[in-house]
Short mmCIF file of C-alpha atoms in Angstrom, two decimals:
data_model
loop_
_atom_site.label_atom_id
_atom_site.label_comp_id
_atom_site.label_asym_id
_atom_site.label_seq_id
_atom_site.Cartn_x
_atom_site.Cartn_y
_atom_site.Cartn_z
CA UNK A 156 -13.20 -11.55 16.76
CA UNK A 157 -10.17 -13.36 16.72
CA UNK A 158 -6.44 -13.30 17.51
CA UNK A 159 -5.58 -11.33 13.96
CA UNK A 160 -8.05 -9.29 14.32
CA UNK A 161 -7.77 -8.48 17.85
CA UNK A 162 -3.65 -7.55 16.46
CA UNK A 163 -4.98 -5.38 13.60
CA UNK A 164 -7.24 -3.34 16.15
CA UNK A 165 -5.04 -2.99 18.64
CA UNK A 166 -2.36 -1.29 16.44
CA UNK A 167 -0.71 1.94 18.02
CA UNK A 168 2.66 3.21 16.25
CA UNK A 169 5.61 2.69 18.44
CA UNK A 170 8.38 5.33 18.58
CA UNK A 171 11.18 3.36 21.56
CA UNK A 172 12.25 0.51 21.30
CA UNK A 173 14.82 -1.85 22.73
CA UNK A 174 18.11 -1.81 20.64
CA UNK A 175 18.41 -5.28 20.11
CA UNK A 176 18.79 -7.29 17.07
CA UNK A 177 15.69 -9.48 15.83
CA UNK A 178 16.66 -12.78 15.17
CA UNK A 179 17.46 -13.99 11.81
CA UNK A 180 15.18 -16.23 11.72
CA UNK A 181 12.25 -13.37 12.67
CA UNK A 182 13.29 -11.24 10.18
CA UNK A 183 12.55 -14.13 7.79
CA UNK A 184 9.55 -15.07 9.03
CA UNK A 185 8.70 -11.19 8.59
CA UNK A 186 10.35 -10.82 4.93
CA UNK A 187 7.96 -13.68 4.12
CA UNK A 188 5.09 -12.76 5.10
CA UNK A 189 5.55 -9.74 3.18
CA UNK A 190 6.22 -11.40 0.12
CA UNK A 191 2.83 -13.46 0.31
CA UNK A 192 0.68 -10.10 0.39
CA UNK A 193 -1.03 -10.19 -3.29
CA UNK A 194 0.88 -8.41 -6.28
CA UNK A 195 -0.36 -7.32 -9.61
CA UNK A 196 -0.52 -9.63 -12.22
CA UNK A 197 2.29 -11.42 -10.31
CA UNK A 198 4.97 -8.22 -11.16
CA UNK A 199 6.50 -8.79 -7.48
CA UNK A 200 7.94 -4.69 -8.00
CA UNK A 201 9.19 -4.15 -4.61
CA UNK A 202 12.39 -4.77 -2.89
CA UNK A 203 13.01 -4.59 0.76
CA UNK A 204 16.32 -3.44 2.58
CA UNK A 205 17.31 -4.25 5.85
CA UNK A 206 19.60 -1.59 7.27
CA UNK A 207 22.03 -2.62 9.81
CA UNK A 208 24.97 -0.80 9.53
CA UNK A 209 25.43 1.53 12.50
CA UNK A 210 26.57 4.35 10.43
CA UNK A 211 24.37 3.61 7.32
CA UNK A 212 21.29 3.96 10.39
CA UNK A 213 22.64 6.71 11.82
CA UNK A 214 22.34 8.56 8.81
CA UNK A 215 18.75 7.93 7.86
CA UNK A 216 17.98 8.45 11.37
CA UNK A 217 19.30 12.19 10.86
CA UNK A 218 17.77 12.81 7.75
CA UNK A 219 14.01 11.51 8.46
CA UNK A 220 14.12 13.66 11.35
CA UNK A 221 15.82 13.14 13.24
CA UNK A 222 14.34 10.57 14.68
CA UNK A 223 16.37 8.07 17.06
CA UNK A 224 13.49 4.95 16.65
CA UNK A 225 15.11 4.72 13.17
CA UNK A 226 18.63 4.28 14.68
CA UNK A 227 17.28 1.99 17.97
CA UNK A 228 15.43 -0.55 17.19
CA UNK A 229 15.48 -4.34 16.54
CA UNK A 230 15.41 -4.22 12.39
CA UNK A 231 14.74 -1.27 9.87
CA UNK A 232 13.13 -2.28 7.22
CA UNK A 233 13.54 -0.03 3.87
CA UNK A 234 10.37 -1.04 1.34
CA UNK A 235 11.67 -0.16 -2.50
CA UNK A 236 9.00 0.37 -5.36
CA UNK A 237 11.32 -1.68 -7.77
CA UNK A 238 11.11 -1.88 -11.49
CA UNK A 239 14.55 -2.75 -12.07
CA UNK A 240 14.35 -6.44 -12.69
CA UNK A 241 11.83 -5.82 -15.18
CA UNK A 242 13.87 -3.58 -17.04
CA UNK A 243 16.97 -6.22 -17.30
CA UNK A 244 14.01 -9.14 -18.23
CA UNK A 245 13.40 -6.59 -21.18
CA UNK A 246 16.84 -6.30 -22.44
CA UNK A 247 17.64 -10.20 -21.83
CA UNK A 248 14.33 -10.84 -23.59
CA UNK A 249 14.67 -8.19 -26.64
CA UNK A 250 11.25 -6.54 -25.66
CA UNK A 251 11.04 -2.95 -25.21
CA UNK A 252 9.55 -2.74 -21.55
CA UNK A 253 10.52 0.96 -21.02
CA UNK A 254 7.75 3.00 -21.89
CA UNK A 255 5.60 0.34 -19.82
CA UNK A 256 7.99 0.51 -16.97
CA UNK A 257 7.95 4.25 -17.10
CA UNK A 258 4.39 4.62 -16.95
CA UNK A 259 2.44 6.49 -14.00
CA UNK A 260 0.03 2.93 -13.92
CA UNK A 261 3.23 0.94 -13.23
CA UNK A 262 4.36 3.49 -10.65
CA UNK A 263 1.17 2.94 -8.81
CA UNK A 264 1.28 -0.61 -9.41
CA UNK A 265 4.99 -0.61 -7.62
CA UNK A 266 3.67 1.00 -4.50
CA UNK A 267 0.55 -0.57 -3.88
CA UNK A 268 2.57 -3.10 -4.33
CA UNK A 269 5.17 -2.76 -1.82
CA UNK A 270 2.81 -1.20 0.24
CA UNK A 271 0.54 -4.63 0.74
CA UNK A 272 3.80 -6.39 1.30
CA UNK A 273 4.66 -3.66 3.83
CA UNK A 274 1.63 -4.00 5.57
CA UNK A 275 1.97 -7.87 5.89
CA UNK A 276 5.16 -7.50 7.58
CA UNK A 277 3.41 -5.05 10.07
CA UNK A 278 0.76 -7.30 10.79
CA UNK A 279 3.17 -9.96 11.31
CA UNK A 280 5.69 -8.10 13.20
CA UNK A 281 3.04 -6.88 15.59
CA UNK A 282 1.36 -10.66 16.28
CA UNK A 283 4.90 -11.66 17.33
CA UNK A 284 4.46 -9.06 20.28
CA UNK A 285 6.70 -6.50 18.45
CA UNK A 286 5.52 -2.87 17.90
CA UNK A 287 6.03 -1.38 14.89
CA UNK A 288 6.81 2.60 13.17
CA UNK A 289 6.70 3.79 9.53
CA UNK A 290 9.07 6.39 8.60
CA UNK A 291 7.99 8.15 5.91
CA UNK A 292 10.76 10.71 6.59
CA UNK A 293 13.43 8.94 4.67
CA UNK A 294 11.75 10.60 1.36
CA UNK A 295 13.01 13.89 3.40
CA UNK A 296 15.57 12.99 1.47
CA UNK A 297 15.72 10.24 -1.27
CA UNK A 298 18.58 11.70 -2.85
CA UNK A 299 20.85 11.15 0.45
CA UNK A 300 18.94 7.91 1.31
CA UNK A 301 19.19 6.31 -1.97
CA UNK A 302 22.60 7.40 -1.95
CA UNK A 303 23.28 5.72 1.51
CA UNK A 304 21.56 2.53 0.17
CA UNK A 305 23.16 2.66 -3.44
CA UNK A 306 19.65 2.31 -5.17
CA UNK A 307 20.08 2.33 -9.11
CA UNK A 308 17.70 3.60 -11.42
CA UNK A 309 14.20 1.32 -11.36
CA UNK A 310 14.70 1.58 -7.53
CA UNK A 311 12.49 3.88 -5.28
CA UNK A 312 12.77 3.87 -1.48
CA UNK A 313 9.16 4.80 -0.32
CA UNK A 314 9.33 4.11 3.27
CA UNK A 315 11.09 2.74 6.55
CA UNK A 316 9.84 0.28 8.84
CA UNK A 317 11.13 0.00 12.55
CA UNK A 318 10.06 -3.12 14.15
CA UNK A 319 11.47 -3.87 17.58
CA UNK A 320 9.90 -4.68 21.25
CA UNK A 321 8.33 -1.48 22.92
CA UNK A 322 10.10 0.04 25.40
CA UNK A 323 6.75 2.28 26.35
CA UNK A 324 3.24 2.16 25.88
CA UNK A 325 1.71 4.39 23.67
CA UNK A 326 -2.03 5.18 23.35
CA UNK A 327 -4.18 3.91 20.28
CA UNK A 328 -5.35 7.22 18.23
CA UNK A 329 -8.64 7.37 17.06
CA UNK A 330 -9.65 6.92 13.37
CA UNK A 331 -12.48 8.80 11.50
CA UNK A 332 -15.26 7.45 12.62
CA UNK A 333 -16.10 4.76 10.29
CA UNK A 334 -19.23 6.30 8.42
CA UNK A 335 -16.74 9.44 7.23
CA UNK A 336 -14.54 7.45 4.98
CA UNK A 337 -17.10 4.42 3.85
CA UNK A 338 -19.37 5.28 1.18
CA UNK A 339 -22.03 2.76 -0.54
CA UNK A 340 -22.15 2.23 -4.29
CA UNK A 341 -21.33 5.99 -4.61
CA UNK A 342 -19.27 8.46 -2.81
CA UNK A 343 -21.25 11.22 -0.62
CA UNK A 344 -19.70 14.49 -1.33
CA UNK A 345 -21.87 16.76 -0.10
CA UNK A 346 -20.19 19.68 2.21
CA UNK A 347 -22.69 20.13 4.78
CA UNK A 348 -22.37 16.05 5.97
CA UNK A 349 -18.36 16.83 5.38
CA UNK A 350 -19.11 20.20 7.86
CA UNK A 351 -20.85 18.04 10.54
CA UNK A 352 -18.53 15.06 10.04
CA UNK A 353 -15.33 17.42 10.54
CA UNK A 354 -17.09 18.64 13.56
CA UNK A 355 -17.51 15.30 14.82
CA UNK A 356 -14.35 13.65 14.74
CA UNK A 357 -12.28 17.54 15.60
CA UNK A 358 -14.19 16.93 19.18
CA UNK A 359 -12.55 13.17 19.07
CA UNK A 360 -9.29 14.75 18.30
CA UNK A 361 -9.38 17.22 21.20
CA UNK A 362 -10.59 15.16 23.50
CA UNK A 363 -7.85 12.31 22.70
CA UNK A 364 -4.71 15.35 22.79
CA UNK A 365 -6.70 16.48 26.05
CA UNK A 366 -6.49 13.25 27.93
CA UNK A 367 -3.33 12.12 26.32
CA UNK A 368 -1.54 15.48 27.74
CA UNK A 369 -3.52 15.90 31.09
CA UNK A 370 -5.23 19.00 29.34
CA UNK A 371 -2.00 20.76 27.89
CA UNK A 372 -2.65 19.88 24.30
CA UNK A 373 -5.96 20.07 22.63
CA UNK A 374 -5.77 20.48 18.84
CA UNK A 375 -8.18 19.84 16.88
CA UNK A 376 -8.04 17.89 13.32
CA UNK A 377 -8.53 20.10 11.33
CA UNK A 378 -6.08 22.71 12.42
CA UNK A 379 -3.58 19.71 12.49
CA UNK A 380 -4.81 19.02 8.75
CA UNK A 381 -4.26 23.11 7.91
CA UNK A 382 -1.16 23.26 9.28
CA UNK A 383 0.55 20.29 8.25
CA UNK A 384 -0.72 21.29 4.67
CA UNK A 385 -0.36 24.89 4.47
CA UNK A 386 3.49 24.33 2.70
CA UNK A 387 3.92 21.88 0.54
CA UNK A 388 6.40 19.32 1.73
CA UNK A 389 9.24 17.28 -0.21
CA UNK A 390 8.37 19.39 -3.19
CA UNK A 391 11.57 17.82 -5.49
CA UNK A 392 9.33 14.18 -5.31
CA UNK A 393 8.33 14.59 -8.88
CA UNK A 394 11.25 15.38 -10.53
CA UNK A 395 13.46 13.00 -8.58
CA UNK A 396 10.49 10.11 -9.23
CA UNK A 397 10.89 11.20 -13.08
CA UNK A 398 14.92 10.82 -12.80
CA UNK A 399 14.48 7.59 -11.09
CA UNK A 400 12.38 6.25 -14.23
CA UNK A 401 8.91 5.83 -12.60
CA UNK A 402 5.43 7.71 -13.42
CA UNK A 403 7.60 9.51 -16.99
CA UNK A 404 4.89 9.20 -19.28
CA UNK B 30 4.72 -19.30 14.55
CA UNK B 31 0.77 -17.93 15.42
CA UNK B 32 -2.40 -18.45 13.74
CA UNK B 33 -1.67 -14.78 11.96
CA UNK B 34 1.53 -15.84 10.53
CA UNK B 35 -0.32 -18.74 8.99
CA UNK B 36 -3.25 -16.61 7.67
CA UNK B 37 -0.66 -14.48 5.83
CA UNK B 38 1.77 -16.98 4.94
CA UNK B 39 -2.02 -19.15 3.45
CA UNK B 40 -3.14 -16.63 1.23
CA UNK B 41 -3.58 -17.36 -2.10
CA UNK B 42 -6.47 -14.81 -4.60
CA UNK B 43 -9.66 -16.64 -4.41
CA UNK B 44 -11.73 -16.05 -7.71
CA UNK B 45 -14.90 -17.46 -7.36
CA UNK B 46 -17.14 -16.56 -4.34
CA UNK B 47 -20.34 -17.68 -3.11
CA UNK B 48 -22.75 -14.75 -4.13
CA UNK B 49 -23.96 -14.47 -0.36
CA UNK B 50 -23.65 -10.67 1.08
CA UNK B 51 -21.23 -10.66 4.24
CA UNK B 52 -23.30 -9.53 7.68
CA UNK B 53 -23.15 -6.04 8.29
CA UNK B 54 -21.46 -6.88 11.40
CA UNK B 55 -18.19 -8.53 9.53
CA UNK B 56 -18.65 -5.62 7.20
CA UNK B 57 -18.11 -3.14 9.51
CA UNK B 58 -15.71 -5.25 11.36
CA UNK B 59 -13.45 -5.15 8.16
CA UNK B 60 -13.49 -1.36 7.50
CA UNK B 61 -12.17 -0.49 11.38
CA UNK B 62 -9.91 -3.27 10.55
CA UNK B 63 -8.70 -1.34 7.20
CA UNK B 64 -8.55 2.19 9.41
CA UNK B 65 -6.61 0.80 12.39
CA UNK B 66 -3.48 0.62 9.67
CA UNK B 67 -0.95 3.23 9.90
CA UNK B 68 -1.47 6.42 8.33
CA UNK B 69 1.05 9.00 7.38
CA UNK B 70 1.34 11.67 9.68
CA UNK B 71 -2.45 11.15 10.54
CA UNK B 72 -3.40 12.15 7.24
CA UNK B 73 -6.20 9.30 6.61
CA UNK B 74 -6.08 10.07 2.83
CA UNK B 75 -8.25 7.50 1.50
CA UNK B 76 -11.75 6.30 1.43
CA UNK B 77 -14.03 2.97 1.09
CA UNK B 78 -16.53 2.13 -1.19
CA UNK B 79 -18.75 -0.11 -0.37
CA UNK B 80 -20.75 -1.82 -4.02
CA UNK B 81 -23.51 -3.29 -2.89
CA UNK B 82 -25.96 -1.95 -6.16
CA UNK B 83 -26.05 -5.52 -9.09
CA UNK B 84 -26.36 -3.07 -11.54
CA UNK B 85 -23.25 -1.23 -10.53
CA UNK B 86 -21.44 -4.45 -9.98
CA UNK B 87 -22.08 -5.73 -13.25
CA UNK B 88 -20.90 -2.58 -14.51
CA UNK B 89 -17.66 -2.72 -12.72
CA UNK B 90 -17.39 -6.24 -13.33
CA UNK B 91 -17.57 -5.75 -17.07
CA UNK B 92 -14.91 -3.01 -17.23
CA UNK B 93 -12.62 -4.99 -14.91
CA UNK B 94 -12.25 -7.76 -17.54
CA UNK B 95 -14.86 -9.01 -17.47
CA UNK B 96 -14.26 -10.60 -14.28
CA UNK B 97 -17.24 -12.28 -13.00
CA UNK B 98 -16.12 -12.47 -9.44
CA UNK B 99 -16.61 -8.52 -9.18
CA UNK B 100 -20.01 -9.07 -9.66
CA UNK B 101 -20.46 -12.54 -7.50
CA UNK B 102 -19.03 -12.37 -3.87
CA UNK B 103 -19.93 -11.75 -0.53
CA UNK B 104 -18.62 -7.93 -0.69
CA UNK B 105 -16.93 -5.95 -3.43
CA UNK B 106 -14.59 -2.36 -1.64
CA UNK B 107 -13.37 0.18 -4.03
CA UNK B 108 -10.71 2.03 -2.23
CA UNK B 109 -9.66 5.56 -3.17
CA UNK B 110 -6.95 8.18 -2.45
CA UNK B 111 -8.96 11.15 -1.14
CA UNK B 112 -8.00 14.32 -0.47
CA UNK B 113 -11.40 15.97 -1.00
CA UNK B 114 -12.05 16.45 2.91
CA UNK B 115 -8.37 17.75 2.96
CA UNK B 116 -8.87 20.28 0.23
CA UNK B 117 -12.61 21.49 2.58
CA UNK B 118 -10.36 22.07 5.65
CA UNK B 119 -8.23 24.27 3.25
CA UNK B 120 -11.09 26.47 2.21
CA UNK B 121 -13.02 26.57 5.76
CA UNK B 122 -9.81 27.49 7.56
CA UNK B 123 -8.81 30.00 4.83
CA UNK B 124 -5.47 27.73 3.87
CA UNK B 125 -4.22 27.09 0.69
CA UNK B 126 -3.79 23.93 0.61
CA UNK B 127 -3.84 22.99 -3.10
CA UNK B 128 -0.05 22.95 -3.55
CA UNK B 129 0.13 20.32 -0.68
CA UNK B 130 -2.35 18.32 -2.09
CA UNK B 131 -1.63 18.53 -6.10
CA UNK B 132 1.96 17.12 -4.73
CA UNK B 133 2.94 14.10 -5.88
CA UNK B 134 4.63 13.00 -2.52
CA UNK B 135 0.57 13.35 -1.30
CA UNK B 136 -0.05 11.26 -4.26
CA UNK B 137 1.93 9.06 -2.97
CA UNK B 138 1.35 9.19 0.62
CA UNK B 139 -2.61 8.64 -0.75
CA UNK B 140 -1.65 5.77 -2.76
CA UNK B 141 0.47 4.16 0.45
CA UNK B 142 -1.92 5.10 2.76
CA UNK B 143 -5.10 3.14 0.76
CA UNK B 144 -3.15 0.21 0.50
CA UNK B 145 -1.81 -0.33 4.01
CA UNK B 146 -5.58 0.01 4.96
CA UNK B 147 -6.59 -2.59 2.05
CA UNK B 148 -4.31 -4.84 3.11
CA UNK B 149 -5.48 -5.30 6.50
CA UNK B 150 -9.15 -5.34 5.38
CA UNK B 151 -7.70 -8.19 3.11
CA UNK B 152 -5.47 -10.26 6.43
CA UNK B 153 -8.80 -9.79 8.72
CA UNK B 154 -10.92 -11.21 6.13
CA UNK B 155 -8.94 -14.01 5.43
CA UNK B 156 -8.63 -14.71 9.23
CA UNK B 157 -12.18 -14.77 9.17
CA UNK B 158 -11.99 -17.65 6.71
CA UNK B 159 -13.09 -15.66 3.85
CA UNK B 160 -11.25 -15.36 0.32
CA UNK B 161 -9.63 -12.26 -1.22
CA UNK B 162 -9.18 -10.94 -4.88
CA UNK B 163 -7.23 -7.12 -5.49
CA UNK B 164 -8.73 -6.10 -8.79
CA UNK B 165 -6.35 -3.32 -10.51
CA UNK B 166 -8.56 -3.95 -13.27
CA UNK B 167 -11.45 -1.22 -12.07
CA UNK B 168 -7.90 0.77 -13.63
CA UNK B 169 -9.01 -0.11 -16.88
CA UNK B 170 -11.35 2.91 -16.92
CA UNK B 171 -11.24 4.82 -14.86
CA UNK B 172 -13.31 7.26 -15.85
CA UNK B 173 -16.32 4.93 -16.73
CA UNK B 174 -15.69 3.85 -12.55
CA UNK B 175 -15.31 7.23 -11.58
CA UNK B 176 -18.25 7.86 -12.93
CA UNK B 177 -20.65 5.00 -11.56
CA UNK B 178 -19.26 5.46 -7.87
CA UNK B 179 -19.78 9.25 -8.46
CA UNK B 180 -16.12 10.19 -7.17
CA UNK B 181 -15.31 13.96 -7.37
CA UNK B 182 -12.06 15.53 -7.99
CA UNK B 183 -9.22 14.77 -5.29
CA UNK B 184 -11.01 11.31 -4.85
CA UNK B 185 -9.59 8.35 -7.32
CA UNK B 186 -10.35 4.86 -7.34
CA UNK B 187 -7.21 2.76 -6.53
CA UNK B 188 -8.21 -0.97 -6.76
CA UNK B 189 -11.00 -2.86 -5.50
CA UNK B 190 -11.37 -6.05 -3.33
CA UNK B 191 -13.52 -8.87 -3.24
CA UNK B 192 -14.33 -10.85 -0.27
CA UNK B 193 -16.31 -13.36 -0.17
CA UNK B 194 -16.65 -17.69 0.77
CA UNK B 195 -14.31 -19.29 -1.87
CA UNK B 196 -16.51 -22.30 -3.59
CA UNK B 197 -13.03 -23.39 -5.47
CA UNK B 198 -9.70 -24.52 -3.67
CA UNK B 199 -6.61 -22.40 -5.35
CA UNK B 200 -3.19 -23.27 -5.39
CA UNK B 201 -0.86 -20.94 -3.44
CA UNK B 202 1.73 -19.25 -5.98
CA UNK B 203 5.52 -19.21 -5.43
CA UNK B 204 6.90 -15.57 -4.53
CA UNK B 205 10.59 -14.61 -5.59
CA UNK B 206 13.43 -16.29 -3.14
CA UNK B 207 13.62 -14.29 -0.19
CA UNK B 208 17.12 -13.26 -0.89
CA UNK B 209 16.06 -11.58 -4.38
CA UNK B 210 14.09 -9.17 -2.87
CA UNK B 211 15.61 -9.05 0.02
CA UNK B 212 18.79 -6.84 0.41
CA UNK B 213 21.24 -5.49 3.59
CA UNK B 214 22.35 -2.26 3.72
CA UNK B 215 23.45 -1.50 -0.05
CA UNK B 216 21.30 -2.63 -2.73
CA UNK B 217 22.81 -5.31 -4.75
CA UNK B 218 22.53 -4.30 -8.34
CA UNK B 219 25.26 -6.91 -10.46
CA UNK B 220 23.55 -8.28 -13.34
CA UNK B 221 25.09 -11.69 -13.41
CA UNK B 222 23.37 -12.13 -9.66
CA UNK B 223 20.01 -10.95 -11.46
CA UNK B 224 20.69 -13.42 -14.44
CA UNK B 225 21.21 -16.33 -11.91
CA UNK B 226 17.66 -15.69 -9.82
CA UNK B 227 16.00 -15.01 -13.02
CA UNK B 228 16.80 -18.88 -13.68
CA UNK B 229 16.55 -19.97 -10.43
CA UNK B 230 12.65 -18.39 -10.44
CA UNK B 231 12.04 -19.24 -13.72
CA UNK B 232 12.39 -23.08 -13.28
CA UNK B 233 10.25 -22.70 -10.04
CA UNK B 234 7.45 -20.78 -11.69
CA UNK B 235 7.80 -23.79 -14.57
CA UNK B 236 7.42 -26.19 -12.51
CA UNK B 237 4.52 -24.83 -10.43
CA UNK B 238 2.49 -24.32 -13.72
CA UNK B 239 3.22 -27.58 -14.67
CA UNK B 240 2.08 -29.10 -12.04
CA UNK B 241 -1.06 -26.92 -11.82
CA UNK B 242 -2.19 -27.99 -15.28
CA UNK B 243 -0.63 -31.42 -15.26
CA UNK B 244 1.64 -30.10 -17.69
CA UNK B 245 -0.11 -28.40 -20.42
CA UNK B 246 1.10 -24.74 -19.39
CA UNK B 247 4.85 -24.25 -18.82
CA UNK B 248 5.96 -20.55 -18.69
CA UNK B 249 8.67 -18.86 -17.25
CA UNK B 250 8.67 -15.65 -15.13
CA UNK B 251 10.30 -13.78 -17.21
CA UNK B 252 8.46 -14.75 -20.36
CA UNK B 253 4.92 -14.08 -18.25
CA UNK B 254 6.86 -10.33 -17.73
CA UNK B 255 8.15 -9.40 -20.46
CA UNK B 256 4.86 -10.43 -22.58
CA UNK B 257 3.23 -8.07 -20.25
CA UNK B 258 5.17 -5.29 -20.16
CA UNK B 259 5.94 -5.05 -23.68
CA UNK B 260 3.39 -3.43 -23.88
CA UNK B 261 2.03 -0.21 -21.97
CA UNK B 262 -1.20 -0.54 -20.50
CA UNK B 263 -3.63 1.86 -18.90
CA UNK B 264 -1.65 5.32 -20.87
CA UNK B 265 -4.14 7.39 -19.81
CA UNK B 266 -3.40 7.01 -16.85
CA UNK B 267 -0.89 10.09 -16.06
CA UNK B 268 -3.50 12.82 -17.37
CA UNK B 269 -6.30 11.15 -15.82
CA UNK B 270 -4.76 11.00 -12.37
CA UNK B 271 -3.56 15.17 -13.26
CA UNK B 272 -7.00 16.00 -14.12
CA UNK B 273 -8.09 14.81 -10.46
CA UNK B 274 -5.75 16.84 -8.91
CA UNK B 275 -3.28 14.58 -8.18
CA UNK B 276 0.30 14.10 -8.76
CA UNK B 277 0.09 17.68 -10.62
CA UNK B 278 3.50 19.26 -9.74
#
C-alpha cells in the first residue's frame, strides 16, 4: 500500500462541490497528467475542453440531466475522441487517411484513448484532495453539446469531468466482488457460477442502499441492471457517430 | 506536486520485463485497484483476464506482433467489454435487454468503462515500481484471442497489459503541447493554428528521436501518422465487434 494506491481505493464519485475556480496552474498540472497516460502507437486522438463559460455550463448542465455538479464546480473537463488532426496530416501529406480514420478499430483506438488520459486526470485530480464526477450525460445530447462546443467533424465529445473540492461526503459503493469479473487464462461463462455470483453481490447491493438510506432503499443489482436496461438509451449514438466520421466502415 | 503526480507524470511503456510472476497479493491488489475506477451508471461492463498459461502467452504473444514482452513479464491482463452477465439479468428477470446492450452507446460505455479500470491497474502498478505496456495488438486477431481466452458473445477483448520489473531504462516520450489538445469553451478548429503545432511537434518529436538514437532516426510526427494511417488496419474489425453483439444498431 501506498499513497496512490490508497487514492485509487478510496475513490467515491462526488456530486457538490464548491463553485470555485481551480487554479490555472492545477488545471495544468491535471491536463498533463492526462496527456502522459499511454496512447496507441503514439496517435494522441483525444482532445480535452475546459468549459468555463457560465452560459456554455449552464447548458450542458441542463441537457446531461440536469445535473447542477456540471454547472458548480471548480473545472469541467469535456474529453473528445479526436481524429481531426489526423485527417488534416493526410491532406497536408497527400495520403489518403480516411478510410483508416473512419474505421470502427480507430474509433476504439480514440476512446480508449481518451479514456486512459481521462482516467489520469482523475487520479490526479483526486491525490490533490479534489473529488471528482463523470458525466456521461452530455451524450444525452451530442448534437446540442457539440453544438455548444463547436466540435467539427473528426471530433467526438464522449464524456464530462467535474473536478472541484467536496462540499459532502459521499459513501464508497461496492464493486463486484473481485472473483466475478477476473478470469484466468480463460473466461468462466458458466450460468450457474453467474446465478450464485449475482446472488452474491445483489445481497452487497441491498445491504449498501439499506445502510446508505437508514432502511428506505434496498434495491438490489440486478433489478437496478433490468431497469436501467429495459429501454435502450441515446439510441441516435450510431448514426450521429457515423455523421461525425468515426466507426463508418 | 505528490508522489502520484510524479508516478503519472514518470510513465514511460516498459518493454522488457523480468519473467518473474507478480505475488498474488499485488495481483489482487491491482484488480480492486482497476474496479475502484468509475463506472457508468454502475454498469461494471467489463472484465479481467488474468494469462498466466506459457502456452497461451506465447500464443498471444505471437499474434500481438510478435511481441516478446507478452510472453515475458511479471503479469499479462486482457481486459474485455462484457455485457454477458448483463444480457443473464435480462433473461432471469424476464427483460429484454438486447436492444440496450446491442447499442452502440453500451459499446461505448463498455469500451470507456474497461479503460478507466485499465488505467488505474496501470497508475497502481507503476506506483508500485513496476513497468507497464498497453498492447492493442491482441486486436490483430481477434478471433484467434477470442478463441484461446474462450470469450463468449457480449464479451470482447479490448487490449491487454503487461506488468512486470523493467530490466531496460526507457526514455519518456514527448506528448503534444498542452495547448493543442487542450481547448476552452469552443473548440478551435483554424487550420493555419493546426499547421503551426504540426511544426512546432514535429521538430520536438525530431529532436527527441535524434537524440534517442544519437541521430540515426529523425522522423516527424506527422510523417510517423500519416505512414500509419495510410493505411487501414484491423478491417475486420466492424463485423467482428457486430457478430459479438456489440455496436449492432
Amino acid at each position: 500500500m501506498n499513497s496512490t494506491i490508497e487514492t485509487i481505493l478510496s475513490h467515491r464519485s462526488v456530486r457538490a462541490f464548491e463553485n470555485k475556480p481551480l487554479s490555472k496552474k492545477t488545471v495544468d498540472t491535471l491536463i498533463q497528467c492526462a496527456q502522459q497516460a499511454s496512447t496507441s502507437s503514439y496517435i494522441q486522438a483525444y482532445s480535452i475542453i475546459g468549459v468555463t463559460n457560465p452560459d456554455k455550463k449552464k447548458a450542458l448542465a441542463e441537457l446531461a440531466g440536469p445535473q447542477s455538479y456540471v454547472e458548480e464546480n471548480g473545472h469541467f473537463f469535456v474529453f473528445c475522441a479526436d481524429l481531426k488532426r489526423h485527417e488534416y496530416i493526410g491532406k497536408r501529406e497527400e495520403t489518403n487517411v480516411i478510410p483508416s480514420l473512419e474505421s470502427t478499430e480507430k474509433f476504439m483506438v480514440a476512446l480508449i484513448d481518451a479514456s486512459l488520459a481521462a482516467q489520469n486526470m482523475a487520479i490526479a485530480a483526486e491525490s490533490l484532495g479534489y473529488g471528482i464526477c463523470y458525466i456521461g450525460g452530455i451524450r444525452n445530447n451530442l448534437e446540442k453539446a457539440s453544438e455548444l462546443l463547436q466540435t467539427p467533424d473528426r471530433v467526438l465529445p464522449l464524456f464530462g469531468l467535474c473536478v472541484g473540492l467536496p462540499t459532502k461526503d459521499t459513501e464508497k459503493k461496492p464493486r463486484l466482488p473481485l472473483h466475478h469479473i477476473y478470469h484466468e487464462n480463460t473466461y468462466n461463462n458458466n450460468e450457474e457460477v453467474i446465478e450464485g455470483e449475482l446472488r452474491e453481490f445483489d445481497e452487497i447491493v441491498s445491504a449498501y442502499y439499506a445502510k446508505r438510506t437508514n432502511g428506505k432503499r434496498n434495491q438490489r443489482w440486478s433489478d437496478q441492471m433490468a431497469s436501467m436496461l429495459k429501454d435502450p438509451k441515446r439510441s441516435y449514438m450510431k448514426e450521429f457517430v457515423k455523421g461525425k466520421g468515426f466507426d463508418v466502415r
